[in-house]
């Protein structure tokens, strides 16, 4: 796991930045420092080397010491937090002291805060750059993206690091790994990393180059090979979600869909309808936990429920058939299983889920055995269901 | 925002710790450093002061420098990551060098890794403590909780910091703030902080004391006052979720429920069924986007849909009534609105949502106007619906 970037070789040509995160609540673990990851990613994309990140409490003395040391060894220091009235503005006061100015006057660029009250700033001092940003992510992110980033881009001399995420479902991490093993070893300036999360494996192609055009060209070359190996296991790129891919596939073929859920409890419908405009193809969803509801709403015969059990291939298919008919949809989906943590038996353990897809021409039922918590089992089942729709639209 | 802990006054009696997070992928922003927040929280609970946290790349020289400096000024240093075969074990080699030992032999305590391959370690050196933990959270957390934490508890001399989260819905942050303004100003060793997220405001009471019993007593005193002010706006404590509170309320009154959703797209059903055992009270859910489905399944009259529109008080109530009857449930919920980003008009803008709750005795319809993205609007609507169920079970 992780990228195999040779830091020394790649980075010594770039400007060097550090992040100082300010806030006692970070040191108490009350909040997770997502700002650091956001800024790190953006700096990397701009070809700026993030050398070090540190977190300090709301303490002017410690902050002063950290700022001083950081400016000694790096070109850029970015602070987050400690701005504004509530925490008594320790950042600005400390920066002013460092720059030997009573109040920070002209010569600095104030950054407007369109969401909150505390402004940020950019100061240049003896060839170094100090950028102060607010703590709340929804204030920090637009301020950094709109004001600080264009400024840094100019300063960084045109180096850029671009990345492209190629997202797959339907294969385990080890299977994806086997298909692209040689690519994971390619050397900078273009590299490939593999990242797995529940029900999804992503390949990340990264390239550093002078200018976006060159980086894009290097990425496209590797991407072409990846696509030829992973084919239709790829559902999307970068920020695209599986539910968006489902919407795209249904729209392209002008298909409509209806979903009958039991153990996933509405999660599949909710994910499909997270996509704007999904009302064009999503006709109906039902969540039928009780057998009675399966009979009454979906027309699943009592006999089948009795003979095969509610968690069975047959019932999944009948649920799909029933909801399809009820809604007048082209595709019907039926899902039944045991999300746990209770309710499992030796024959039908927790994690056993049947997922059926029925159209007028197809009838596919998959038997899945998932592991994890109730929510993880629900999610994995929804992932397989969405992937079945994407592949069979 | 944030806690008003007087660091100097509170902390100078405690052991001082620092965290060094190791990993180039952190400095590239590929992953968020949740380990730092986890460790910070656990250290705080153990009465150990986290003085500083820093992130360094996979670079032995920089790591050596950071370790040396950290050990000069603090009692405990905890490293995360850089263990095991994949990254060539830089942490152990660097620690060995620091301790002037060729390989780390006896005198250190190796920590077994029950999930992954790389072991951790605890070393004592000139009165200081070095703890090395693996990077993946699912390896780090059990190792820290089971092995390192008991060790640190012994060393820390029995100081403890406990916290209690009191969670509310139905009030805006400003309203909660107004009700507990005086409590937010109380001084250590017991303090109160306020934290808001979408549709939920949490008060966090924290107390530092010698021993858990004393800390619990101090928290209970403040908690009693908070409860008397916020009453039934409080839905739960600590890790309890709103959907769990809903389940508890329904179970207590032996009520059953059925949910008819339009704009929330199945999210309310999915959240209710995230709770284990929810099949005892959750009878049925429907997701009816199309007017036709609202007519056919829920029996909403065509006339009402035409006259009032699908997004109206009347239709919400009829959906609730319809699904209640269909499922034979005690409570029926109906939700209709415009989740956006398209589909809004001047009269019925994006974010307008009607939520109805119907029993044989009650008929409540709330008109809500939410802001945010499609997913945020869906979530806020589900939050209000769940809160209505909790209050009217």
XYZ file of C-alpha atoms in Angstrom, chain A residues 14-373:
360
model
C 10.051 22.293 -5.373
C 9.125 24.970 -2.877
C 8.870 23.580 0.604
C 5.804 24.194 2.789
C 4.764 23.368 6.335
C 1.373 23.395 8.006
C 0.818 24.525 11.576
C -2.615 23.475 12.834
C -3.674 25.526 15.836
C -6.273 24.361 18.333
C -6.457 22.747 21.741
C -9.513 20.812 20.542
C -7.260 19.032 18.021
C -4.840 18.012 20.784
C -7.772 16.768 22.831
C -8.990 14.660 19.908
C -12.390 16.342 19.772
C -12.095 16.887 16.060
C -10.179 15.167 13.283
C -7.730 17.336 11.373
C -9.246 17.145 7.892
C -7.779 20.555 7.018
C -4.265 19.121 7.014
C -5.233 16.428 4.493
C -7.102 18.949 2.328
C -4.168 21.376 2.239
C -1.660 18.549 1.705
C -3.579 17.347 -1.332
C -3.901 20.823 -2.800
C -0.221 21.625 -2.227
C 0.799 18.359 -3.875
C -1.349 19.206 -6.886
C 0.447 22.539 -7.120
C 3.855 20.884 -7.030
C 4.690 22.248 -3.575
C 6.432 19.854 -1.203
C 4.741 19.552 2.169
C 7.729 18.925 4.408
C 6.121 18.751 7.808
C 2.802 19.295 9.567
C 2.340 19.986 13.236
C -0.467 20.657 15.671
C -0.107 23.067 18.586
C -2.578 24.219 21.239
C -4.029 27.712 21.622
C -0.830 28.972 23.175
C 0.901 32.123 21.803
C 4.359 31.218 23.110
C 4.412 27.763 21.594
C 2.950 29.095 18.365
C 5.636 31.791 18.174
C 8.378 29.201 18.651
C 6.863 26.887 16.021
C 6.434 29.680 13.469
C 9.988 30.855 13.949
C 11.494 27.411 13.551
C 9.308 26.636 10.554
C 10.249 29.835 8.709
C 13.918 29.022 9.261
C 13.742 25.838 7.242
C 10.825 26.199 4.779
C 9.599 28.638 2.160
C 5.931 28.649 3.038
C 4.099 28.272 6.322
C 0.347 27.843 6.400
C -1.498 28.172 9.710
C -5.067 26.987 10.274
C -7.247 28.101 13.164
C -6.674 30.572 15.973
C -8.327 33.396 14.035
C -11.261 35.561 14.930
C -12.916 36.805 18.090
C -13.668 33.543 19.927
C -10.087 32.432 20.453
C -8.819 35.956 20.831
C -6.977 36.086 17.564
C -3.775 34.449 18.734
C -2.547 33.738 15.216
C -2.607 37.297 13.903
C -1.059 38.682 17.088
C 1.699 36.099 16.977
C 2.422 36.644 13.296
C 2.523 40.419 13.877
C 5.058 39.921 16.663
C 7.154 37.705 14.433
C 7.171 40.313 11.683
C 8.068 42.999 14.241
C 4.965 44.975 13.527
C 2.631 46.240 16.176
C -0.500 45.644 14.162
C -0.325 44.052 10.781
C -0.655 47.018 8.408
C -0.130 47.307 4.700
C 2.196 44.913 2.923
C -0.022 41.979 3.754
C -2.952 40.761 1.721
C -6.097 40.212 3.741
C -8.278 37.337 2.550
C -12.022 37.851 2.733
C -14.047 35.226 4.578
C -17.279 34.767 2.660
C -18.677 32.201 5.076
C -17.535 33.235 8.559
C -16.298 36.403 10.241
C -12.523 36.101 10.637
C -10.444 37.160 7.619
C -7.280 35.281 6.629
C -4.031 36.764 5.386
C -0.990 36.337 3.197
C 2.237 38.008 4.321
C 5.660 37.985 2.709
C 8.624 38.344 5.017
C 12.311 38.075 4.110
C 11.555 35.940 1.076
C 9.252 33.626 3.006
C 5.475 33.334 2.750
C 3.044 33.157 5.677
C -0.582 32.229 5.014
C -3.120 32.274 7.863
C -6.442 30.506 7.339
C -9.500 30.027 9.586
C -10.135 26.684 11.317
C -13.605 25.598 10.141
C -13.234 23.600 6.884
C -16.187 25.344 5.240
C -14.423 28.685 5.757
C -10.903 27.453 5.058
C -11.551 25.563 1.835
C -13.101 28.340 -0.295
C -10.588 30.870 1.052
C -7.650 28.633 0.206
C -8.988 27.573 -3.186
C -10.034 31.042 -4.334
C -7.341 33.282 -2.864
C -4.287 31.440 -1.556
C -3.972 28.763 -4.241
C -3.811 31.095 -7.273
C -1.154 33.082 -5.399
C 0.876 29.933 -4.631
C 0.548 28.666 -8.185
C 2.255 31.801 -9.453
C 5.033 31.416 -6.896
C 5.657 27.726 -7.499
C 6.972 28.198 -11.009
C 4.507 26.050 -12.890
C 5.271 22.638 -11.377
C 2.203 20.535 -11.057
C 1.236 17.115 -9.747
C -1.946 15.710 -11.203
C -3.721 12.558 -10.178
C -6.427 10.431 -11.704
C -8.484 7.966 -9.679
C -9.775 4.948 -11.606
C -12.557 3.328 -9.584
C -13.643 -0.307 -9.791
C -16.185 -2.636 -8.233
C -16.720 -6.355 -8.557
C -13.090 -7.354 -7.977
C -11.274 -7.872 -4.683
C -8.114 -5.843 -4.012
C -5.964 -8.926 -4.629
C -7.617 -9.483 -8.017
C -7.055 -5.881 -9.102
C -3.511 -6.117 -7.787
C -2.827 -9.219 -9.886
C -4.042 -7.478 -13.031
C -1.871 -4.368 -12.644
C 1.074 -5.702 -10.613
C 3.688 -4.399 -13.061
C 2.114 -0.925 -13.131
C 2.375 -0.575 -9.360
C 6.170 -0.681 -9.758
C 6.596 2.045 -12.366
C 8.915 4.844 -11.305
C 8.376 8.585 -10.906
C 7.486 11.043 -12.307
C 4.438 8.856 -13.011
C 3.301 6.359 -10.361
C 0.340 4.086 -9.668
C -1.087 3.311 -6.206
C -3.840 0.953 -5.150
C -6.425 1.807 -2.472
C -9.204 -0.458 -1.238
C -12.279 0.378 0.751
C -15.494 -1.521 1.420
C -16.771 -2.840 -1.918
C -14.538 -0.598 -4.008
C -10.921 -0.666 -5.254
C -9.322 2.479 -6.676
C -6.148 2.865 -8.703
C -4.532 6.263 -8.454
C -2.271 7.391 -11.273
C -0.135 10.396 -10.375
C 2.250 12.430 -12.441
C 4.523 15.378 -11.785
C 5.463 17.617 -14.644
C 6.146 21.186 -15.699
C 2.641 22.237 -16.655
C -0.695 20.489 -16.561
C -0.600 19.471 -20.197
C 2.513 17.338 -19.805
C 1.202 15.741 -16.593
C -2.114 14.931 -18.269
C -0.360 13.307 -21.197
C 1.739 11.082 -18.903
C -1.332 10.036 -16.942
C -3.364 9.299 -20.084
C -0.704 6.860 -21.282
C -0.832 4.776 -18.083
C -4.602 5.132 -17.800
C -5.020 3.543 -21.220
C -3.193 0.435 -20.044
C -5.212 0.275 -16.814
C -8.477 0.509 -18.750
C -7.435 -2.271 -21.126
C -6.762 -4.539 -18.132
C -9.758 -3.756 -15.900
C -12.352 -3.142 -18.600
C -15.924 -2.825 -17.372
C -14.969 -3.364 -13.758
C -14.231 0.345 -13.953
C -17.340 2.290 -13.002
C -15.984 5.812 -12.872
C -13.175 8.315 -12.360
C -12.092 10.759 -9.651
C -15.130 11.955 -7.657
C -17.727 9.921 -9.571
C -19.817 7.652 -7.366
C -21.230 4.242 -8.171
C -24.765 5.644 -7.898
C -23.885 8.248 -10.529
C -22.567 5.475 -12.791
C -25.865 3.634 -12.276
C -27.799 6.761 -13.252
C -25.643 7.258 -16.336
C -26.131 3.649 -17.475
C -29.924 3.750 -16.952
C -30.229 7.092 -18.718
C -28.154 5.935 -21.687
C -30.339 2.880 -22.266
C -33.517 4.773 -21.274
C -34.307 2.178 -18.595
C -36.445 2.620 -15.489
C -35.986 0.814 -12.209
C -37.842 -0.243 -9.050
C -36.231 -1.656 -5.910
C -37.632 -4.041 -3.276
C -35.404 -4.143 -0.199
C -35.448 -6.160 2.953
C -32.116 -6.323 4.831
C -30.666 -3.212 3.157
C -33.598 -1.285 4.649
C -33.897 1.448 2.005
C -30.185 2.083 1.523
C -30.204 1.142 -2.179
C -33.128 3.494 -2.901
C -31.492 6.220 -0.850
C -28.199 5.889 -2.726
C -29.891 5.873 -6.150
C -31.862 8.983 -5.208
C -28.742 10.800 -3.973
C -28.198 11.584 -7.653
C -29.889 14.724 -8.921
C -32.448 13.923 -11.622
C -32.870 10.307 -10.478
C -36.640 10.753 -10.592
C -36.275 10.284 -14.361
C -35.433 6.578 -13.961
C -36.172 5.617 -10.344
C -39.881 4.768 -10.157
C -40.348 3.163 -6.771
C -38.767 1.584 -3.740
C -40.240 -0.592 -1.032
C -38.779 -1.730 2.268
C -40.545 -4.860 3.360
C -39.116 -6.369 6.509
C -42.162 -8.399 7.515
C -43.249 -11.463 5.488
C -46.759 -10.095 5.451
C -45.600 -6.976 3.677
C -43.699 -9.078 1.141
C -46.915 -10.954 0.390
C -49.255 -8.003 0.407
C -47.242 -5.391 -1.460
C -44.998 -7.469 -3.684
C -47.192 -10.514 -4.177
C -44.555 -12.984 -2.952
C -46.525 -16.233 -2.420
C -46.918 -17.339 1.196
C -45.882 -20.806 0.081
C -42.467 -19.667 -1.172
C -41.835 -17.777 2.050
C -42.728 -20.856 4.041
C -40.919 -23.418 1.938
C -37.745 -21.505 1.011
C -37.664 -18.957 3.831
C -37.657 -15.170 3.490
C -33.893 -15.279 2.937
C -33.658 -17.334 -0.238
C -32.872 -17.062 -3.939
C -36.502 -17.640 -4.815
C -37.875 -14.886 -2.586
C -35.250 -12.387 -3.794
C -36.317 -13.076 -7.392
C -40.004 -12.829 -6.518
C -39.475 -9.534 -4.736
C -37.715 -8.205 -7.846
C -40.493 -9.477 -10.069
C -43.177 -8.062 -7.777
C -41.797 -4.547 -7.452
C -41.065 -4.427 -11.181
C -44.678 -5.205 -11.960
C -46.045 -2.865 -9.293
C -44.037 0.076 -10.597
C -44.179 -0.789 -14.279
C -40.375 -0.587 -14.401
C -37.962 -2.165 -16.879
C -35.629 -3.468 -14.145
C -36.737 -4.905 -10.813
C -34.302 -5.432 -7.918
C -34.997 -7.711 -4.935
C -32.739 -7.944 -1.884
C -33.178 -10.217 1.117
C -30.641 -11.294 3.712
C -29.440 -11.206 7.285
C -27.703 -7.955 8.279
C -27.158 -9.113 11.863
C -25.725 -8.984 14.418
C -28.571 -11.292 15.504
C -30.903 -13.500 13.449
C -28.277 -15.770 11.893
C -28.376 -19.578 11.923
C -25.839 -22.251 10.948
C -27.500 -22.658 7.556
C -28.251 -18.977 7.023
C -25.521 -17.027 8.809
C -25.286 -13.284 9.366
C -24.005 -11.722 6.148
C -25.863 -14.049 3.782
C -27.653 -11.870 1.227
C -29.485 -12.744 -2.014
C -29.686 -10.039 -4.653
C -31.915 -10.479 -7.697
C -32.191 -8.461 -10.901
C -35.140 -9.143 -13.186
C -36.036 -7.635 -16.571
C -38.271 -9.054 -19.287
C -35.220 -10.859 -20.672
C -32.950 -11.475 -17.674
C -33.192 -13.095 -14.282
C -29.950 -12.959 -12.281
C -29.710 -13.904 -8.605
C -26.452 -13.547 -6.692
C -25.716 -15.207 -3.388
C -23.315 -13.105 -1.311
C -21.612 -13.724 2.011
C -20.478 -10.485 3.603
C -18.546 -9.836 6.784
C -18.635 -6.885 9.131
C -21.028 -4.849 11.228
